[in-house]
Tab-separated table of C-alpha atoms and ligand atoms in Angstrom:
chain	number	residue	atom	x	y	z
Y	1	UNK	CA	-53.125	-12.259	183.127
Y	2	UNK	CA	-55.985	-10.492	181.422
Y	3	UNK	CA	-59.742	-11.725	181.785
Y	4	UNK	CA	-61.208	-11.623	178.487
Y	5	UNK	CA	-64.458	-12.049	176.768
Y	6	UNK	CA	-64.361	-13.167	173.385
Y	7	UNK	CA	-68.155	-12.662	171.411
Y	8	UNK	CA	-68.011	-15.078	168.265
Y	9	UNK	CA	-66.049	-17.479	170.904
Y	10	UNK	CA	-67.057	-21.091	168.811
Y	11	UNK	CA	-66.105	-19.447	165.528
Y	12	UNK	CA	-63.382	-19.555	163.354
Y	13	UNK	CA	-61.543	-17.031	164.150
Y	14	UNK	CA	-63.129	-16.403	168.012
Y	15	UNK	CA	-62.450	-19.949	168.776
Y	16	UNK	CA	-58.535	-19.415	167.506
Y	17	UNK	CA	-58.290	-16.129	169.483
Y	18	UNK	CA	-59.348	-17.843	172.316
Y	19	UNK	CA	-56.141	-20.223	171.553
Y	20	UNK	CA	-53.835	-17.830	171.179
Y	21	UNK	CA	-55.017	-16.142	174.740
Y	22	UNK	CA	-55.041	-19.151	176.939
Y	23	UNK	CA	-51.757	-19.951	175.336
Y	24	UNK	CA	-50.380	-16.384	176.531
Y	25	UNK	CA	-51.910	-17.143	180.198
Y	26	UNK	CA	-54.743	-14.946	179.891
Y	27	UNK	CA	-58.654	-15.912	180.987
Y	28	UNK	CA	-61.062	-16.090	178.557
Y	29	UNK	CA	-65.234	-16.257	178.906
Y	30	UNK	CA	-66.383	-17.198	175.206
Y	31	UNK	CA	-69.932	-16.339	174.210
Y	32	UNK	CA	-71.372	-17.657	171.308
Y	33	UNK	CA	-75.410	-18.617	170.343
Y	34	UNK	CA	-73.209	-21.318	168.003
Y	35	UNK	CA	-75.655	-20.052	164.722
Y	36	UNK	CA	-72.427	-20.346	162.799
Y	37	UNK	CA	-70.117	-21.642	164.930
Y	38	UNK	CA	-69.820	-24.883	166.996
Y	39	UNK	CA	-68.369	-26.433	170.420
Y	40	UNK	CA	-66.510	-28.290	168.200
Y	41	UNK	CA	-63.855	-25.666	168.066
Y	42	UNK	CA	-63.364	-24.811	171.145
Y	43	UNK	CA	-64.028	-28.452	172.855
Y	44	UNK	CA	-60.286	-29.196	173.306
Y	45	UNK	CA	-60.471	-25.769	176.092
Y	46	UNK	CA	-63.463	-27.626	177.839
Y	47	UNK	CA	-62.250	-28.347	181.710
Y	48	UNK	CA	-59.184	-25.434	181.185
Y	49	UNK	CA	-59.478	-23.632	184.592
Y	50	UNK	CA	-59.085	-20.537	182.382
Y	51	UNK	CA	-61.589	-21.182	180.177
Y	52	UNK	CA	-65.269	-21.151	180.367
Y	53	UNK	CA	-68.161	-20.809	177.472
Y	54	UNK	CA	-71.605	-19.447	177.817
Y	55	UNK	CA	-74.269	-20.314	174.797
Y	56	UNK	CA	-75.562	-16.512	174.429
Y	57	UNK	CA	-77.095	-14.474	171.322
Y	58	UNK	CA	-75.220	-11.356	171.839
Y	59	UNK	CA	-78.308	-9.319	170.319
Y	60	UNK	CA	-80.038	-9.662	173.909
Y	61	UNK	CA	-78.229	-7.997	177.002
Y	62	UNK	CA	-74.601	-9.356	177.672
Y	63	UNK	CA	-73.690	-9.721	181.368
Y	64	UNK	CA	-70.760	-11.560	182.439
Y	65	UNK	CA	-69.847	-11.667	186.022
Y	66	UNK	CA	-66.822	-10.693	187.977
Y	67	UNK	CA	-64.402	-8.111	186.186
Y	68	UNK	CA	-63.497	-7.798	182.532
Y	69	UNK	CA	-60.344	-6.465	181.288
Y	70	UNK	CA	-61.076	-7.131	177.326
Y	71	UNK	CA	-64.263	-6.901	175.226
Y	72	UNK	CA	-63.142	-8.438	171.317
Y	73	UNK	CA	-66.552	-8.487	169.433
Y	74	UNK	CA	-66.148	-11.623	167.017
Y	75	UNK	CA	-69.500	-12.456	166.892
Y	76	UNK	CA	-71.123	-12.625	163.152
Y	77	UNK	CA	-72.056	-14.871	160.433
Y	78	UNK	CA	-69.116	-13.825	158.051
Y	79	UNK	CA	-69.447	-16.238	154.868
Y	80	UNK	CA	-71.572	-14.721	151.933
Y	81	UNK	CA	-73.778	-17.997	152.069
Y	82	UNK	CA	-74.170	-17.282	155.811
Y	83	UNK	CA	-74.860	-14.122	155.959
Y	84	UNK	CA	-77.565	-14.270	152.548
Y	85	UNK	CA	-79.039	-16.862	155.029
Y	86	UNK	CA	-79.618	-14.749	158.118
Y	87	UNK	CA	-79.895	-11.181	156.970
Y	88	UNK	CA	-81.983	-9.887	160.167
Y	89	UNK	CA	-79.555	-11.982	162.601
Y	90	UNK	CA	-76.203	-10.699	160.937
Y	91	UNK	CA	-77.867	-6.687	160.755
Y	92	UNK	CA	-78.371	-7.419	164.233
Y	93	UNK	CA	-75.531	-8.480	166.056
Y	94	UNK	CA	-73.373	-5.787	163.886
Y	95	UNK	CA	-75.826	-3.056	165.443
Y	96	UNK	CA	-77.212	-4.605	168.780
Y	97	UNK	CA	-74.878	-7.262	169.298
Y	98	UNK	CA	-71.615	-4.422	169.383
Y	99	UNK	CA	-73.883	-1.965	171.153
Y	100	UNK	CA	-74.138	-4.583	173.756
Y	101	UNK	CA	-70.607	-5.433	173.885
Y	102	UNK	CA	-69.929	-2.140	173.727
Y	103	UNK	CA	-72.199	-1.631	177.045
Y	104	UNK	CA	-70.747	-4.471	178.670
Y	105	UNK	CA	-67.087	-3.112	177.938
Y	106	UNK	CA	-67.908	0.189	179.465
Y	107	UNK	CA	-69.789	-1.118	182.361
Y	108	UNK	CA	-66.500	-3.302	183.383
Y	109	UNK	CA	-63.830	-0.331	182.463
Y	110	UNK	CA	-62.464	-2.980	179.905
Y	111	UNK	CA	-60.914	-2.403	176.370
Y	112	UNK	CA	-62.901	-3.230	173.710
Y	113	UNK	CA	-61.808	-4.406	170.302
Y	114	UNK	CA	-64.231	-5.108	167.072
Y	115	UNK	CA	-63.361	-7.598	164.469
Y	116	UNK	CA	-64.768	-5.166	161.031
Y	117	UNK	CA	-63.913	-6.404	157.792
Y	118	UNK	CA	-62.256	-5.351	154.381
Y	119	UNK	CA	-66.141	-5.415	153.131
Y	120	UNK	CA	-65.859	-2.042	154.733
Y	121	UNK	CA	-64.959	-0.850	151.367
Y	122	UNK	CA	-67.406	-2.705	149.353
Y	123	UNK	CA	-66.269	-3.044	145.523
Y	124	UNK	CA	-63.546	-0.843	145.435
Y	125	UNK	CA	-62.781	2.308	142.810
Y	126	UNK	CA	-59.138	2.268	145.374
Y	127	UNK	CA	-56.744	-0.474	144.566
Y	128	UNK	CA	-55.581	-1.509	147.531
Y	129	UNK	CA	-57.294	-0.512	150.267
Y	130	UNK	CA	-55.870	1.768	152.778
Y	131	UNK	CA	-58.029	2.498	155.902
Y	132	UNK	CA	-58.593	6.126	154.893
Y	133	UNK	CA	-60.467	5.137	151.666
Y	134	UNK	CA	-64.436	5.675	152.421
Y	135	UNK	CA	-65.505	2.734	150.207
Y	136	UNK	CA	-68.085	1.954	147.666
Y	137	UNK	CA	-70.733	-0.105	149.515
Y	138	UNK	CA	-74.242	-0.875	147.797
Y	139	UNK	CA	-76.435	0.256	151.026
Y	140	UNK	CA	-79.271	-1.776	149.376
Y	141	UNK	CA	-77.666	-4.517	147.631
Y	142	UNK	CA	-77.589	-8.131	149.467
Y	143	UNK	CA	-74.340	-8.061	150.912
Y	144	UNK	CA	-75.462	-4.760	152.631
Y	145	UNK	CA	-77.019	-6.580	155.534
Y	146	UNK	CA	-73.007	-7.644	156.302
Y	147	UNK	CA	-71.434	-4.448	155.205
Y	148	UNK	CA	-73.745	-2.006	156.737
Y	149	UNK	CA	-73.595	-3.782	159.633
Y	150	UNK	CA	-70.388	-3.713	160.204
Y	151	UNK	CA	-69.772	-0.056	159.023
Y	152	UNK	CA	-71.959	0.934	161.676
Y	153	UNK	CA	-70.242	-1.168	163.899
Y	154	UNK	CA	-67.390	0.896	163.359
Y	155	UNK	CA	-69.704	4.079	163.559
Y	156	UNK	CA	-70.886	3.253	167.264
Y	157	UNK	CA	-67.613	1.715	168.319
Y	158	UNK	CA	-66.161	5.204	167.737
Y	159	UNK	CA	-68.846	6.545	169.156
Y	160	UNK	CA	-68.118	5.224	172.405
Y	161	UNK	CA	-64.698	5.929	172.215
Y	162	UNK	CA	-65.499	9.825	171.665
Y	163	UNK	CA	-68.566	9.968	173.931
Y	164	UNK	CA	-67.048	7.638	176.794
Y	165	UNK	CA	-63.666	7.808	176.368
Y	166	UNK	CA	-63.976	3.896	176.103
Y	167	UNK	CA	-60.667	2.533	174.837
Y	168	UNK	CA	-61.286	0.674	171.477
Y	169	UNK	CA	-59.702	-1.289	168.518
Y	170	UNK	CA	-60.998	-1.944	165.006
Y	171	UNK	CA	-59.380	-4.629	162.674
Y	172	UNK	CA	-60.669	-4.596	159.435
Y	173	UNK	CA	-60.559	-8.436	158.701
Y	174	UNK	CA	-59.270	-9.559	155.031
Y	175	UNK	CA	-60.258	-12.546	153.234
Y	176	UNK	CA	-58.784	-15.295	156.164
Y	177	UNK	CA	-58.889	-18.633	155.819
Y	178	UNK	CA	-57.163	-22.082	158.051
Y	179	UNK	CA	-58.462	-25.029	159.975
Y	180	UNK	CA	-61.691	-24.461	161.171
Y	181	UNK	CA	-63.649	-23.337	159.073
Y	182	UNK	CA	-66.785	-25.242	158.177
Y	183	UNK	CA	-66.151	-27.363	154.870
Y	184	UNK	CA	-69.943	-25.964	153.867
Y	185	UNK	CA	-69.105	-22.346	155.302
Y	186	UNK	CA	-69.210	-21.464	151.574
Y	187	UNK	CA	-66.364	-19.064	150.821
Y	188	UNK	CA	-63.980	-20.048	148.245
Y	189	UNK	CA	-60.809	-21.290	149.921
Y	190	UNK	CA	-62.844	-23.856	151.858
Y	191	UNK	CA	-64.918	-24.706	148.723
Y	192	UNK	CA	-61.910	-25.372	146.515
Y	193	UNK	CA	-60.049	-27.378	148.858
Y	194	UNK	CA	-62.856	-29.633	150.075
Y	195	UNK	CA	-64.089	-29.947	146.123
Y	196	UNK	CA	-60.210	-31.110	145.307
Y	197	UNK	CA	-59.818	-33.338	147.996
Y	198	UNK	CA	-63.595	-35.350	146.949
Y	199	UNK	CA	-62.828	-35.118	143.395
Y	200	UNK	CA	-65.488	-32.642	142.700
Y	201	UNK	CA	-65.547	-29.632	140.230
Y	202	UNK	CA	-63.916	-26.537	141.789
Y	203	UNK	CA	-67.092	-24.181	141.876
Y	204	UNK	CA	-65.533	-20.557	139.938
Y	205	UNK	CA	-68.002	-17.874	140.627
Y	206	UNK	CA	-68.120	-15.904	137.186
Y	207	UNK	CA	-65.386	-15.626	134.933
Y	208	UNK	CA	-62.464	-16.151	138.042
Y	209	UNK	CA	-60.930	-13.021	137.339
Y	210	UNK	CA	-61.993	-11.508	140.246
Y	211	UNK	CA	-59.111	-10.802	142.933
Y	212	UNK	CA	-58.716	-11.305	146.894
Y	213	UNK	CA	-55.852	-11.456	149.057
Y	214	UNK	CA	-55.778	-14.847	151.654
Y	215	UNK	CA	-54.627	-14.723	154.719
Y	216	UNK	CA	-53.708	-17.811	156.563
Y	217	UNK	CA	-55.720	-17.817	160.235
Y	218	UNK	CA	-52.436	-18.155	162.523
Y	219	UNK	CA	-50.993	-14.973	160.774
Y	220	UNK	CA	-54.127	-12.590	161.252
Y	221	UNK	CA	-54.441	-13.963	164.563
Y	222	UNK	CA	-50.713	-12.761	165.483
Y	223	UNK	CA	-52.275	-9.715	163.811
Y	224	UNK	CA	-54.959	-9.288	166.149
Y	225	UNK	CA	-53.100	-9.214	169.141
Y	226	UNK	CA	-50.349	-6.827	168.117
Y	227	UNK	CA	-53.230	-4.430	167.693
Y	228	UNK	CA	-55.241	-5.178	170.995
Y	229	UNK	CA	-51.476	-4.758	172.932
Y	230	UNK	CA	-50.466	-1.059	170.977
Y	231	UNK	CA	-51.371	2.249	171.112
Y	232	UNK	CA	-53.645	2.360	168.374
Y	233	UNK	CA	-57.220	2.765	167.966
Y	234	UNK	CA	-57.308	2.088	163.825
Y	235	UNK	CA	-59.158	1.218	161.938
Y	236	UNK	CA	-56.242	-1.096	160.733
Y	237	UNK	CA	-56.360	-3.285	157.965
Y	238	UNK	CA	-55.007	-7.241	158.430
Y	239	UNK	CA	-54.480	-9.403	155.601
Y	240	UNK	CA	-52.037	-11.132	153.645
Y	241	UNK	CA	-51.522	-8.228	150.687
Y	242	UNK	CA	-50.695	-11.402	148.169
Y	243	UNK	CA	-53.165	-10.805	145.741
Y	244	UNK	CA	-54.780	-13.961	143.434
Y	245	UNK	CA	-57.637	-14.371	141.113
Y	246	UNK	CA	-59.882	-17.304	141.331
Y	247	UNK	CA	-58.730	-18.895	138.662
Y	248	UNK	CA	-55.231	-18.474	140.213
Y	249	UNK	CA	-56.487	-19.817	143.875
Y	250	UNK	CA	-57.922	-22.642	141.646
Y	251	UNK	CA	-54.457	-23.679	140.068
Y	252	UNK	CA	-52.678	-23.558	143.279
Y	253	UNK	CA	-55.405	-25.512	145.373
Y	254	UNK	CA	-55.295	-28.442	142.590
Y	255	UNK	CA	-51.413	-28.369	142.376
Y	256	UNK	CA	-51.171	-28.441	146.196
Y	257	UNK	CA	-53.536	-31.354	146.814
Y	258	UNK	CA	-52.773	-33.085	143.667
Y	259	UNK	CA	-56.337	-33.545	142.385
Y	260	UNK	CA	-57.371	-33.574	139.107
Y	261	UNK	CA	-60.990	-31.920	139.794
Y	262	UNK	CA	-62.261	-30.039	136.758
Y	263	UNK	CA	-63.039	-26.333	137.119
Y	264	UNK	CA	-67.017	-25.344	136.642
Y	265	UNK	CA	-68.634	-21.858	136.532
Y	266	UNK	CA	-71.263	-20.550	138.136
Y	267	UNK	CA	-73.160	-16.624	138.136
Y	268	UNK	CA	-71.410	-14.143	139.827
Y	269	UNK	CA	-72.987	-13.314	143.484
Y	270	UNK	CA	-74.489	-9.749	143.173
Y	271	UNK	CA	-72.481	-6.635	144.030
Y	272	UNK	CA	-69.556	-9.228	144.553
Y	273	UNK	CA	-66.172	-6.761	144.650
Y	274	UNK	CA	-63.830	-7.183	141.864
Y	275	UNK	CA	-61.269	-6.740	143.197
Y	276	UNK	CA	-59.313	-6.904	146.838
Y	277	UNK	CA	-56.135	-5.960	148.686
Y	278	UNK	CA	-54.977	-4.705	151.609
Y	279	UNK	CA	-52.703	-1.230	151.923
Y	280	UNK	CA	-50.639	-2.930	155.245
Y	281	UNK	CA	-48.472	0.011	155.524
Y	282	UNK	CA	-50.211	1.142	158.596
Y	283	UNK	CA	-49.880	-2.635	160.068
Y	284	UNK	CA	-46.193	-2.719	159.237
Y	285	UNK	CA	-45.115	0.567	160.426
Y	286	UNK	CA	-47.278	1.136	163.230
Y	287	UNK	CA	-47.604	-2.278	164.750
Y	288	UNK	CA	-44.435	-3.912	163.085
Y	289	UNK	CA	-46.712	-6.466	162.344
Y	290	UNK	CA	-46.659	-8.732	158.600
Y	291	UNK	CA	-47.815	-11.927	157.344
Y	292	UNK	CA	-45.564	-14.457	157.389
Y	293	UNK	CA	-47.335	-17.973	155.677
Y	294	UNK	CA	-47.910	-17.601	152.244
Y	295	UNK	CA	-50.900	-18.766	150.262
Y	296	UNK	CA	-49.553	-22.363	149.291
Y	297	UNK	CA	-48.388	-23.157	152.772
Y	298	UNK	CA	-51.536	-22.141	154.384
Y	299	UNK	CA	-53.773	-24.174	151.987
Y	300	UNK	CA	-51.645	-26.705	152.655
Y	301	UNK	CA	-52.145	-27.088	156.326
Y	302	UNK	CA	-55.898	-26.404	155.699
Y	303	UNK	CA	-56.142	-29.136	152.836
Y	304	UNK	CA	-54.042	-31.651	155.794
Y	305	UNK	CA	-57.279	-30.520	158.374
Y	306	UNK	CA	-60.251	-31.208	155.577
Y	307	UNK	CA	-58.598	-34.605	154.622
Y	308	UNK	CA	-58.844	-35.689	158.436
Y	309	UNK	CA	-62.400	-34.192	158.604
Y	310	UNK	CA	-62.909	-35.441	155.622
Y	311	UNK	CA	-61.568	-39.166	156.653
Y	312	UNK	CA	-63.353	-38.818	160.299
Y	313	UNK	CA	-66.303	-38.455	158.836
Y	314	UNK	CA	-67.323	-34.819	159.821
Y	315	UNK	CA	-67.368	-33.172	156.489
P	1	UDP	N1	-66.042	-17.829	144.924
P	1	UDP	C1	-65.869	-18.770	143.922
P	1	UDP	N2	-66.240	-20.054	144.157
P	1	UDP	C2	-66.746	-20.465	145.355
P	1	UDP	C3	-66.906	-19.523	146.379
P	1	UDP	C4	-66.550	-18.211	146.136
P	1	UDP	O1	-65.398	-18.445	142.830
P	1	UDP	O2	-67.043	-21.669	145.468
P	1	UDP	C5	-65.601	-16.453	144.676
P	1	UDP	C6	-66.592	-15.363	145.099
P	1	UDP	O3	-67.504	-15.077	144.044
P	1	UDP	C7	-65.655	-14.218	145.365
P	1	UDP	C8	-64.394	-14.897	145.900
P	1	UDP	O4	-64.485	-16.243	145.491
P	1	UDP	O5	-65.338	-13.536	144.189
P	1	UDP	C9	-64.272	-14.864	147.406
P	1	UDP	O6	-65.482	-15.317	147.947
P	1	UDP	P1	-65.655	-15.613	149.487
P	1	UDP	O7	-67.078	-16.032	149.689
P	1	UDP	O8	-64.604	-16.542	149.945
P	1	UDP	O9	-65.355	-14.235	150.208
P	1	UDP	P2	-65.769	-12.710	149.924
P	1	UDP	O10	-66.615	-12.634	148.684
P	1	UDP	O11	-66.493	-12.313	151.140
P	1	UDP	O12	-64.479	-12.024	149.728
């Protein structure tokens, strides 16, 4: 049994790594200020004796009592809409908020593990993406505040690592999608799926042609942890390397729930990336890890969560 400290802990994808841990019989202390995410997720783990959660903006100092084993950073706004929203608060848990984790990782001997993201490589001239490809991020652009953030992330994570000899994990996080997720988190498979399922236009950002590669929550989750157990340091990219264009995502979301929504355009976000997909050679080789849910199947399941938050009243 490991004691673990999961940053982002109420989140979408903290709240289903903190699933996956109790499940394995490990301990987990999830910290969260809740400015995106929400006891809601993690309610059902309130009363576990191996659970606890402690409301806390990661930005300030992080201490945790007793020892640590496991550091995973998870905490940041991570929707476009979100992140557009808090600029300052997202720059600043991707810079503070990991040096902090970082601190508190190092200060407990623990491992430490940062959730970065495919917007690593911004709009990409490289199609896919392996981890050795530097990017093309607009350091100025809106979506910087995200990007940046999270490049540096991976900057003083490394840093730490090489300085401190702290041991350290970086997943760079592909378009993932699943229960949980806030039906107004803004990103598309939510969108589309809550649109169908009220019999609202599906909301196509430009012409639709843009691509990205979905991957279903309980896959990059498995993902995760085959990563935190190895060897390997990374950067490693996890995703689903099924690629789709909006207009594609569109089709399938409206066949799967069986609405007849119309589709409606609207401007293209600025700097948004063309196009998206992961290189998971380094995934499948080094941590014999894949995706196993494809895209239907996992908007499935999501479309069977938003019709019961949907019917409950809580979307
Ligand atoms: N998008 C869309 N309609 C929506 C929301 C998003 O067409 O209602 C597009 C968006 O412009 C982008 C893609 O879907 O090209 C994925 O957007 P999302 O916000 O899900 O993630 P990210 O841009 O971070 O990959």
């Amino acid at each position: 049994m490991a004691r673990i400290v999961v940053t982002g802990g109420a989140g979408f994808l903290g709240s289903h790594l903190a699933d996956a841990l109790i499940a394995r019989g490990d301990e987990v202390v999830a910290l969260d200020n809740l400015s995106t995410g929400t006891t809601t997720n993690i309610e059902h783990l309130f009363g576990h004796d191996r659970f606890s959660f402690v409301r806390h903006d990661v930005t300030n100092h992080i201490w945790v009592p007793g020892p640590v084993d496991t550091v995973l950073h998870f905490a940041s706004p991570a929707s476009p809409i979100d992140y557009l929203e808090l600029p300052i608060q997202t720059l600043k848990v991707g810079s503070l908020g990991t040096h902090n984790a970082l601190g508190l990782a190092r200060a407990k001997g623990a491992k430490f593990m940062l959730a970065s993201t495919s917007e690593v490589y911004g709009d990409p001239t490289v199609h896919p993406q392996p981890e050795s490809y530097w990017g093309n991020v607009n350091p100025v652009g809106p979506r910087s505040v995200y990007d940046e953030a999270k490049r540096f992330a991976e900057a003083m994570t490394l840093a730490y690592h090489r300085s401190h000899g702290l041991e350290v994990r970086i997943v760079r996080i592909f378009n993932t999608f699943g229960e949980r997720m806030r039906a107004d988190d803004g990103r598309v498979v939510s969108n589309f799926i809550v649109q169908a399922l009220r019999g609202e236009p599906l909301t196509i950002y430009g012409d639709g042609n843009q691509t990205r590669s979905f991957c279903y929550v309980e896959d990059e989750i498995r993902g995760f942890l085959a990563l935190l157990d190895s060897e390997h340091t990374g950067p490693i990219n996890i995703g689903n390397d099924g690629e789709f264009s909006m207009l594609e995502l569109a089709e399938i979301v409206l066949e799967v729930t069986g609405s007849s929504s119309p589709v409606t355009h609207r401007p293209l976000p600025v700097d948004d990336p063309m196009q998206r997909r992961p290189d998971l050679t380094l995934a499948r080789t080094l941590l014999g890890w894949k995706p196993t849910i494809g895209l239907r199947e996992g908007v499935a399941r999501t479309a069977e969560y938003f019709r019961a938050e949907i019917a409950a009243g809580r979307a």
